[in-house]
mmCIF file of C-alpha atoms in Angstrom:
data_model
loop_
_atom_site.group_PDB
_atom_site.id
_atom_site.type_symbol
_atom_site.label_atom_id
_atom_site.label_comp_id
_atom_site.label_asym_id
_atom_site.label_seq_id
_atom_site.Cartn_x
_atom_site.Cartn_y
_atom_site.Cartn_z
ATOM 1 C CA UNK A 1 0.000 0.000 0.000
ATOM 2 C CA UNK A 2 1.845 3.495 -0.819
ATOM 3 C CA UNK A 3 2.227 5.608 1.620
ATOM 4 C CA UNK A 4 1.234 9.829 0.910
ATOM 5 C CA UNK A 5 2.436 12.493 2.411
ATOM 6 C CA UNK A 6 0.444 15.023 4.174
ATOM 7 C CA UNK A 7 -0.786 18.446 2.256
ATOM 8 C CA UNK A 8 -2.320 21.071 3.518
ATOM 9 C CA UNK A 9 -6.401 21.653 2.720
ATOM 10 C CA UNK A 10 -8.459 24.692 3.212
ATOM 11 C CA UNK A 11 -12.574 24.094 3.150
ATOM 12 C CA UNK A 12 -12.396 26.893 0.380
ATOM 13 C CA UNK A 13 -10.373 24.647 -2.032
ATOM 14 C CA UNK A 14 -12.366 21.948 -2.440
ATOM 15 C CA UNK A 15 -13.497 22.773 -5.894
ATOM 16 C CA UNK A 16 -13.768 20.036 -8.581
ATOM 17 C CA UNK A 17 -13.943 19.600 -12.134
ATOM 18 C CA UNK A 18 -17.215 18.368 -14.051
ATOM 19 C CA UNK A 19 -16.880 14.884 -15.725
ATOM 20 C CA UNK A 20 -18.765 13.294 -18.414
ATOM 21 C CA UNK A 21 -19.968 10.214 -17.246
ATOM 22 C CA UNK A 22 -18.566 7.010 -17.987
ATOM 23 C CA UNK A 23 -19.206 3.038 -17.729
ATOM 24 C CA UNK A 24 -18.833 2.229 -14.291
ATOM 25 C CA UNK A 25 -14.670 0.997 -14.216
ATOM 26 C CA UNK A 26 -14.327 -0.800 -10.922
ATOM 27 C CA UNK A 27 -11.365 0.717 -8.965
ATOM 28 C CA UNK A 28 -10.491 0.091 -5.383
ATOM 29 C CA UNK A 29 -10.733 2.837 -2.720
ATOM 30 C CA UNK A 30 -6.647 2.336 -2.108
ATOM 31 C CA UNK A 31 -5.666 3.457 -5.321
ATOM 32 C CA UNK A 32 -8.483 6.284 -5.746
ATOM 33 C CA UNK A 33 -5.573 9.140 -5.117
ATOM 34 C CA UNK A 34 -6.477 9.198 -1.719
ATOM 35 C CA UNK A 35 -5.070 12.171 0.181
ATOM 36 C CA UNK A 36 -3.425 11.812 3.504
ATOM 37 C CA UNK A 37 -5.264 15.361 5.464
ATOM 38 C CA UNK A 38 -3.345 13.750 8.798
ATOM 39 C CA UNK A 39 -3.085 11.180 10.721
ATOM 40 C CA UNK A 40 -1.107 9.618 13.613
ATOM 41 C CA UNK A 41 -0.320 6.798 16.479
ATOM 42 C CA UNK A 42 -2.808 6.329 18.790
ATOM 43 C CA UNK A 43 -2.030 7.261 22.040
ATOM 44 C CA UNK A 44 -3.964 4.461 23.854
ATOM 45 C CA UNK A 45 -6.743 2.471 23.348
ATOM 46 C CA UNK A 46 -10.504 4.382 22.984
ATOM 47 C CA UNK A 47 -14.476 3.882 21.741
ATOM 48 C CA UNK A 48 -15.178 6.839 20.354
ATOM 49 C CA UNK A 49 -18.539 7.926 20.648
ATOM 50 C CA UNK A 50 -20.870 8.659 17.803
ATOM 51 C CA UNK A 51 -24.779 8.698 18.248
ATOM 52 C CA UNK A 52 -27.225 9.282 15.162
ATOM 53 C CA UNK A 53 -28.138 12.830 14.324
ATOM 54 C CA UNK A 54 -25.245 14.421 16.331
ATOM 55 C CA UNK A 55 -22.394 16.273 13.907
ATOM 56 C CA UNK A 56 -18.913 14.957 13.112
ATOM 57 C CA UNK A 57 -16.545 17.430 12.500
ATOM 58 C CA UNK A 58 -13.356 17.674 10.628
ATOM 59 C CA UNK A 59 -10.876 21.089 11.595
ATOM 60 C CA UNK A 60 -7.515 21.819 10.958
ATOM 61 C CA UNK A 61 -5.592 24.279 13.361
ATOM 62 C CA UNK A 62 -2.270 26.236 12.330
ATOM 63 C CA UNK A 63 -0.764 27.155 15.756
ATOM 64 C CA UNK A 64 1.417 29.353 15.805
ATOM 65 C CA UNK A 65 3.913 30.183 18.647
ATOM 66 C CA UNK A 66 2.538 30.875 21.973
ATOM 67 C CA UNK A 67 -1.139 30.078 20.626
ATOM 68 C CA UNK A 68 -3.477 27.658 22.433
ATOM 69 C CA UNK A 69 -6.401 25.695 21.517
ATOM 70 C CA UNK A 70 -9.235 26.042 24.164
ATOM 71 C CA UNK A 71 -11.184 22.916 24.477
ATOM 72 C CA UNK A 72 -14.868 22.268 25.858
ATOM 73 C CA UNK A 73 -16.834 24.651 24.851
ATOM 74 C CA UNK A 74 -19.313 22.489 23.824
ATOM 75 C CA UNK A 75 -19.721 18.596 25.103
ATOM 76 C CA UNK A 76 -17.465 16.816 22.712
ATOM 77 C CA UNK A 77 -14.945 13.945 22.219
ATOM 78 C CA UNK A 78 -11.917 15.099 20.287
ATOM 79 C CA UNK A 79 -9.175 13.449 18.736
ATOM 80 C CA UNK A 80 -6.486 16.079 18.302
ATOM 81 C CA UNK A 81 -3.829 14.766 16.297
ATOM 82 C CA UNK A 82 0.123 17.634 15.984
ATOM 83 C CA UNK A 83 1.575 17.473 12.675
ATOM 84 C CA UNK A 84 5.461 18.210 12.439
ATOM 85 C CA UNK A 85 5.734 19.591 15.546
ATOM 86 C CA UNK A 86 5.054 19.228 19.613
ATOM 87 C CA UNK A 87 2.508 20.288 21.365
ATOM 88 C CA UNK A 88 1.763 20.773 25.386
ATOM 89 C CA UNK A 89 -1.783 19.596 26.648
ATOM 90 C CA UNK A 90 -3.963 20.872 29.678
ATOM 91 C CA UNK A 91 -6.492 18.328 30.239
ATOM 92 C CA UNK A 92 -6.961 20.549 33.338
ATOM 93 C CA UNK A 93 -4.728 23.669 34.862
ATOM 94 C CA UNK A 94 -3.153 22.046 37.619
ATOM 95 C CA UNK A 95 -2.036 18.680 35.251
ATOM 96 C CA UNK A 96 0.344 18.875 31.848
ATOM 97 C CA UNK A 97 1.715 16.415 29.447
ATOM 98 C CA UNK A 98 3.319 16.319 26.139
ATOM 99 C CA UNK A 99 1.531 16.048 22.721
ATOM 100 C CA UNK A 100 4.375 14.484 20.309
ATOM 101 C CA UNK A 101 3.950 15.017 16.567
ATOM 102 C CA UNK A 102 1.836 12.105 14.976
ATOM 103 C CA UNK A 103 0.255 10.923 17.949
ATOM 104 C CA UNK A 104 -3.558 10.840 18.090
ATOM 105 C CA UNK A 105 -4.550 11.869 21.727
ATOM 106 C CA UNK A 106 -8.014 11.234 23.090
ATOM 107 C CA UNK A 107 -9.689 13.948 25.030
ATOM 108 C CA UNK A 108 -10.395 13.289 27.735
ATOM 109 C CA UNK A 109 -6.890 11.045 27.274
ATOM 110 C CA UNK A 110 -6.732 9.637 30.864
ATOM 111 C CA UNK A 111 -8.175 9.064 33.897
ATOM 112 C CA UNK A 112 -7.186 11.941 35.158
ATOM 113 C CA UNK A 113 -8.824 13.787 32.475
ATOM 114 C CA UNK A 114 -12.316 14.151 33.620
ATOM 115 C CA UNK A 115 -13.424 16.577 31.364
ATOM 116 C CA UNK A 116 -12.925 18.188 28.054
ATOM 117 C CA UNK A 117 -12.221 21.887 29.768
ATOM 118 C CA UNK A 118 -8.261 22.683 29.391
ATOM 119 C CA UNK A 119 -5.961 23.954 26.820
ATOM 120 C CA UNK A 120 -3.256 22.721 24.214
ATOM 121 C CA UNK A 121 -0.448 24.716 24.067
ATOM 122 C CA UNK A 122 2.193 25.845 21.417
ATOM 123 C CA UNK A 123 5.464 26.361 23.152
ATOM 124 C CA UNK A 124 7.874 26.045 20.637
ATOM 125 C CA UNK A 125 9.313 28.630 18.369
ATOM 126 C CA UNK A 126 7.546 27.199 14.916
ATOM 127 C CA UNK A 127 3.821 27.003 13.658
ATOM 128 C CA UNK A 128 1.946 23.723 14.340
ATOM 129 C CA UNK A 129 -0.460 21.989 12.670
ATOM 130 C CA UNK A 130 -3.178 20.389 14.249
ATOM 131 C CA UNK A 131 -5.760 17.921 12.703
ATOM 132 C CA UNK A 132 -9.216 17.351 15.062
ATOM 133 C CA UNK A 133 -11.973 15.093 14.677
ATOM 134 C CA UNK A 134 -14.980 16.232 16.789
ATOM 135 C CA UNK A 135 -17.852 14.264 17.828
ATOM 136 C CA UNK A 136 -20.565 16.142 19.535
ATOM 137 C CA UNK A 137 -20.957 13.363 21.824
ATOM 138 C CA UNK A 138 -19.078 13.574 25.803
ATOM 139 C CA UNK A 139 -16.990 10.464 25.826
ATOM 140 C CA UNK A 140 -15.353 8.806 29.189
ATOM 141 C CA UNK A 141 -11.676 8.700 30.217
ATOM 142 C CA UNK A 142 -9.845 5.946 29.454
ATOM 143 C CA UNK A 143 -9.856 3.171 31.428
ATOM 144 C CA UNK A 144 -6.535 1.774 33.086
ATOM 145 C CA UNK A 145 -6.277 -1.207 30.309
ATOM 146 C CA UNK A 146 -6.813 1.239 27.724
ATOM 147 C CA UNK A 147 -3.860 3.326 28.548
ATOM 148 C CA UNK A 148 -0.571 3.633 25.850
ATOM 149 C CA UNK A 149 1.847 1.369 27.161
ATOM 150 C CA UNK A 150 5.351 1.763 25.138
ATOM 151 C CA UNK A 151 5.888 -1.948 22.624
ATOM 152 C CA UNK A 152 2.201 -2.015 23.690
ATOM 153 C CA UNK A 153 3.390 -3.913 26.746
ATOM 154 C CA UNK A 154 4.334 -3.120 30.199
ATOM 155 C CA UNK A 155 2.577 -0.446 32.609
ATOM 156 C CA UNK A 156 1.193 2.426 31.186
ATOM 157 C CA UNK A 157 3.558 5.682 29.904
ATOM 158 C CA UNK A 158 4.282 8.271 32.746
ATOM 159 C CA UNK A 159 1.434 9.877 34.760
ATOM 160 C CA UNK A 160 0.044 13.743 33.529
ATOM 161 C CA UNK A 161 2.797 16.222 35.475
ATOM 162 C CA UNK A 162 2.148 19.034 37.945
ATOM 163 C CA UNK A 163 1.168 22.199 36.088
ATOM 164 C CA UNK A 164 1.092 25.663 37.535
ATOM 165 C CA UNK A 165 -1.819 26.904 35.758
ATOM 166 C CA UNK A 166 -2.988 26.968 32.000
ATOM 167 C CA UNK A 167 -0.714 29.267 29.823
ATOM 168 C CA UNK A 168 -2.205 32.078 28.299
ATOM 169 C CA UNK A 169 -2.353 32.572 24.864
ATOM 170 C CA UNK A 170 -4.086 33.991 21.519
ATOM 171 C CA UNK A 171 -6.793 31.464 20.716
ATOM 172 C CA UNK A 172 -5.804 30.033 17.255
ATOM 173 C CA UNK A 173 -8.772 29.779 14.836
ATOM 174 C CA UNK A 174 -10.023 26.252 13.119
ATOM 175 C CA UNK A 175 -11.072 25.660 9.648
ATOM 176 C CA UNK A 176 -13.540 23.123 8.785
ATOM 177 C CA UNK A 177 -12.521 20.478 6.534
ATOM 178 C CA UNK A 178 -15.513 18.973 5.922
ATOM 179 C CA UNK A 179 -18.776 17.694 8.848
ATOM 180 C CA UNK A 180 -21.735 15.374 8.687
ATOM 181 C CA UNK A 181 -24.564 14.450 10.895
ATOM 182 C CA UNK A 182 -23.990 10.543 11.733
ATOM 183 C CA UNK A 183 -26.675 7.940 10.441
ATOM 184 C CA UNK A 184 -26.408 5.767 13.121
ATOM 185 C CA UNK A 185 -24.456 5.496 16.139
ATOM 186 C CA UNK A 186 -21.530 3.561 17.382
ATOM 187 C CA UNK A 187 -18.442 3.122 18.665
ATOM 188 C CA UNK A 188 -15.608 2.703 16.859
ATOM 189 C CA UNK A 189 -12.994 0.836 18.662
ATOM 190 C CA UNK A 190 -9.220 1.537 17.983
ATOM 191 C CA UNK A 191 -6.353 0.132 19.554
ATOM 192 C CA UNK A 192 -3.287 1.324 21.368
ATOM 193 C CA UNK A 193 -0.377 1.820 18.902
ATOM 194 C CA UNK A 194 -2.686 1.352 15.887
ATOM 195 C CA UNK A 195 -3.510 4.606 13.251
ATOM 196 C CA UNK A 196 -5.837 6.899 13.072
ATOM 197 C CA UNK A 197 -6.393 8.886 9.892
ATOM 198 C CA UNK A 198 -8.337 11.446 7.414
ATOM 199 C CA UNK A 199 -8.060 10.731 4.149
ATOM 200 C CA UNK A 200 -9.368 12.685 1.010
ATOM 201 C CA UNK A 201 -10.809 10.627 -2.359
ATOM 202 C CA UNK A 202 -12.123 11.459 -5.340
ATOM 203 C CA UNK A 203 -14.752 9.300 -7.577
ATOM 204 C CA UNK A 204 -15.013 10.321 -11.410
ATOM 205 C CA UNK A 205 -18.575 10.731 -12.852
ATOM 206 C CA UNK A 206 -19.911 6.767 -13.583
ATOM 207 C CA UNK A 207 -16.983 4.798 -11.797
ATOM 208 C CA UNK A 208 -16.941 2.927 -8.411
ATOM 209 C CA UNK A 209 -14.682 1.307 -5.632
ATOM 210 C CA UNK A 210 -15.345 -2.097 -6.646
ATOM 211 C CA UNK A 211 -16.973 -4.788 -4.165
ATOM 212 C CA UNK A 212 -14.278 -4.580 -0.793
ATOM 213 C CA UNK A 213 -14.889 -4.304 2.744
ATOM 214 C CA UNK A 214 -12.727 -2.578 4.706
ATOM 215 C CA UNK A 215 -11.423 -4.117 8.088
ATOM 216 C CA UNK A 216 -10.939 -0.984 9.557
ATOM 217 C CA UNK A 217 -13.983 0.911 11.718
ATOM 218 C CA UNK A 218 -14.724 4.603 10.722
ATOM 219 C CA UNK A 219 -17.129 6.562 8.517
ATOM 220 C CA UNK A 220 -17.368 8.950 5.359
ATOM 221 C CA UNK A 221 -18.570 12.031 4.491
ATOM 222 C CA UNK A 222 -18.914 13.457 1.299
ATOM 223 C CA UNK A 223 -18.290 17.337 0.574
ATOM 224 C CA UNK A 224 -19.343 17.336 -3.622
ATOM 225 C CA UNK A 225 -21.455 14.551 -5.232
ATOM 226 C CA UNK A 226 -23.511 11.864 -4.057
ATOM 227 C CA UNK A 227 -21.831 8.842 -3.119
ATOM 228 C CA UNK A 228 -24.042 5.686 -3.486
ATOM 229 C CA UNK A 229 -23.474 2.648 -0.951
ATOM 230 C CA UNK A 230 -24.321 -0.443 -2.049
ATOM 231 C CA UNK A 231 -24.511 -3.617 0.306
ATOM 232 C CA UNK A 232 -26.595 -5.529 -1.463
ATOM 233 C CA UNK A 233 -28.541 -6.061 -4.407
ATOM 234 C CA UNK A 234 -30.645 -2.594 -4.055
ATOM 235 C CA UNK A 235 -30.003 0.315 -5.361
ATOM 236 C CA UNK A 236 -28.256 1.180 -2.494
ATOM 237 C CA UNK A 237 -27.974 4.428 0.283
ATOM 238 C CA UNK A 238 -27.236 7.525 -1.316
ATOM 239 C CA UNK A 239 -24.642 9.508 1.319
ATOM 240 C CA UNK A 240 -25.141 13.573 0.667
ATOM 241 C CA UNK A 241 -23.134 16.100 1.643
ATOM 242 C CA UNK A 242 -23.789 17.178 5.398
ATOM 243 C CA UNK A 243 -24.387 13.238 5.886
ATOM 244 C CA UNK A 244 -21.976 10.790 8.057
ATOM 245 C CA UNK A 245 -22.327 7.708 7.005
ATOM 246 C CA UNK A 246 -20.697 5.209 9.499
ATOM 247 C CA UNK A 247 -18.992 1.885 7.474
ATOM 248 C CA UNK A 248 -18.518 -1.233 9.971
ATOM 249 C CA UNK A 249 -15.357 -3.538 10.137
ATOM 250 C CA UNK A 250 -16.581 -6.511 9.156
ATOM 251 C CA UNK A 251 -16.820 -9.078 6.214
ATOM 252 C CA UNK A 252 -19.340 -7.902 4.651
ATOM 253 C CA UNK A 253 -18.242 -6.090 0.908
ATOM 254 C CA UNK A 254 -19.568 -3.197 -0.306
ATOM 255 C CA UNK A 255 -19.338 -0.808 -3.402
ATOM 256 C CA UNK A 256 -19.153 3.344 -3.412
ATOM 257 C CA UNK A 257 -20.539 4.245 -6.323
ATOM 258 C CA UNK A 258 -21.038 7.496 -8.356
ATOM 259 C CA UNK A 259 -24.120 7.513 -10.545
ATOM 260 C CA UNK A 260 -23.834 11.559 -11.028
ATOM 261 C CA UNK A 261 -22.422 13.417 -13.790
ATOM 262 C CA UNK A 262 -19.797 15.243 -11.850
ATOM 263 C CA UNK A 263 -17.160 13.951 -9.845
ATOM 264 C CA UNK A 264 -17.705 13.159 -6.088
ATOM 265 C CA UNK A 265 -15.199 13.964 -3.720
ATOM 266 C CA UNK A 266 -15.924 12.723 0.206
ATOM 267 C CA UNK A 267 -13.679 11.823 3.242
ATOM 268 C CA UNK A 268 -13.020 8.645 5.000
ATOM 269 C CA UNK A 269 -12.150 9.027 8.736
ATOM 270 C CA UNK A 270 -10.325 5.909 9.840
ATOM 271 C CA UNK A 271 -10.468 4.729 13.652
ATOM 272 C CA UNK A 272 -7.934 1.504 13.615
ATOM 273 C CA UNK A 273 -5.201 1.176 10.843
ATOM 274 C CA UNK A 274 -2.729 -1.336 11.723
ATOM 275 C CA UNK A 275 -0.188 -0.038 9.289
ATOM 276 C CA UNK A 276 3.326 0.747 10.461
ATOM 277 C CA UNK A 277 3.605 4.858 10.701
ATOM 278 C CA UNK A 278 3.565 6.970 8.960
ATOM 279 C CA UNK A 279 -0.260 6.521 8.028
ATOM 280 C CA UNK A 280 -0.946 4.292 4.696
ATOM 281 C CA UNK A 281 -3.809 4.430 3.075
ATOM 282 C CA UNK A 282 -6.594 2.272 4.977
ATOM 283 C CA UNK A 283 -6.719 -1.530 4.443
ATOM 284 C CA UNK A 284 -9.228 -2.378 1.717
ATOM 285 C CA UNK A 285 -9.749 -6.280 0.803
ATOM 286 C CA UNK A 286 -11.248 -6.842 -2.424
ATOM 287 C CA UNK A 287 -15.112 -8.723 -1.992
ATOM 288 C CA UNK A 288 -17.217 -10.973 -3.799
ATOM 289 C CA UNK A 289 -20.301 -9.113 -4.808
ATOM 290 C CA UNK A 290 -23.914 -10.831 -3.943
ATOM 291 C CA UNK A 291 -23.750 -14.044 -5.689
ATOM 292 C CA UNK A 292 -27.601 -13.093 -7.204
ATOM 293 C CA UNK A 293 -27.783 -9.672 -8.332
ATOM 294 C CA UNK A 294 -28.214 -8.864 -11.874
ATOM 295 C CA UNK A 295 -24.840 -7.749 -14.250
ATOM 296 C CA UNK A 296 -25.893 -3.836 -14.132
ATOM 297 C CA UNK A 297 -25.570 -3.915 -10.357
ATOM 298 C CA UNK A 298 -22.142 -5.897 -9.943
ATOM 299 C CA UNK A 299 -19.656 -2.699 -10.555
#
């Protein structure tokens, strides 16, 4: 699987090109140009919470020195994932501990993290960036088994540190990469020292994924187009823009599918990549289609 590097992406550059539509040309999800948006090590094991009809929500951060991030102002679970560079976090102002650069932290991270309320700090002498996937759901500290342990054995890494207070800071601004409102809920499991990831795709006007299923847990959201989900032999779940549509880690294949005239372009946020780091695209496993559905249904 080839690994991409990480660009950046601005909501106001998603713009695509119109495309004449084509026979359908099966063509699996790893080798749609898939776009690495970020993506790193998870820092401990975690369910993250998603219920239906509560917003997922993609935003990048560029922090620049001495900025902060100021978390909990709504009830949320975040996974807030540094780019090329080290962060401090606050999960409260009396408690500190590093954010390394490709780790995906959960807060609340710890069990000492009972809340969302705290800051992440920039207190090095270069800009940041910071990838965050929001779920407007509260989730629950980690529990003591869930905590990273280095090799993934052992006891778990160093207790949060004594912290003098929260620093103060210009509040750095986030831009949306793309949200959804969830279809269902669930919670996707990931495990310590496996990936988490965004990853952008594009679908040309008449073409599909092919029949896979993808052992990873996570969801997509489109941003242009209509994506069509196929599970079976109906004409499958259209996925809009605005929509979340959740995927499960199973056996069962599927097929994304564009029946429009333009190109679709949607994300796939991926919970629990076990790919060595950096990020790879996520694991797709090509699928028998259903064994009775007619020819016009089978790419």
């Amino acid at each position: 699987m080839p690994f991409t590097a990480a660009v950046p992406l601005l909501a106001g550059s998603l713009l695509l090109a119109a495309a004449a539509p084509s026979a359908a040309v099966p063509n699996q999800i790893g080798g749609l140009g898939g776009v690495l948006v970020g993506g790193g090590v998870a820092l401990g094991a975690y369910d993250y919470p998603i219920e239906a009809n509560k917003k997922i929500t993609v935003e990048r951060y560029l922090l620049k020195p001495g900025e902060i991030i100021r978390w909990g102002e709504r009830p949320s679970t975040i996974v807030v994932i540094p780019q090329g560079g080290d962060l401090v976090n606050y999960p409260s102002c009396d408690l500190q501990y590093p954010m390394a650069a490709g780790q995906a932290n959960w807060l609340p991270r710890s069990q000492y993290a009972w809340s969302l309320e705290g800051v992440t700090a920039n207190q090095t002498d270069a800009p940041v960036e910071v990838v965050a996937i929001i779920s407007d759901v509260p989730g629950v500290a980690q529990r003591v088994d869930q905590l990273h342990r280095e090799g993934g054995e052992g006891p778990p890494e160093p207790d949060p540190q004594p912290a003098s207070g929260c620093p103060q800071g210009a509040a750095a601004s986030p831009v949306e990469v793309v949200s959804g409102i969830a279809s269902a809920g669930a919670r996707p499991a990931t495990i310590d020292h496996d990936q988490v990831a965004v990853h952008r795709y594009t679908l040309p006007a008449g073409s599909s994924t092919g029949w896979h299923f993808i052992p990873d847990p996570g969801f997509i959201l489109p941003v242009s187009g209509t994506v069509t989900m196929r599970q079976d032999c109906g004409a499958g779940t259209p996925i809009q823009p605005g929509q979340a549509r959740l995927h499960s880690a199973d056996a069962d294949p599927h097929l994304l599918v564009n029946t429009g005239t333009e190109t679709a372009e949607f994300f796939a946020v991926i919970f629990s990549i076990p790919n060595p780091y950096p990020v790879a695209l996520p694991d797709t496993v090509p699928g028998p289609p259903p064994s009775d559905c007619p020819e016009s249904l089978l790419d």
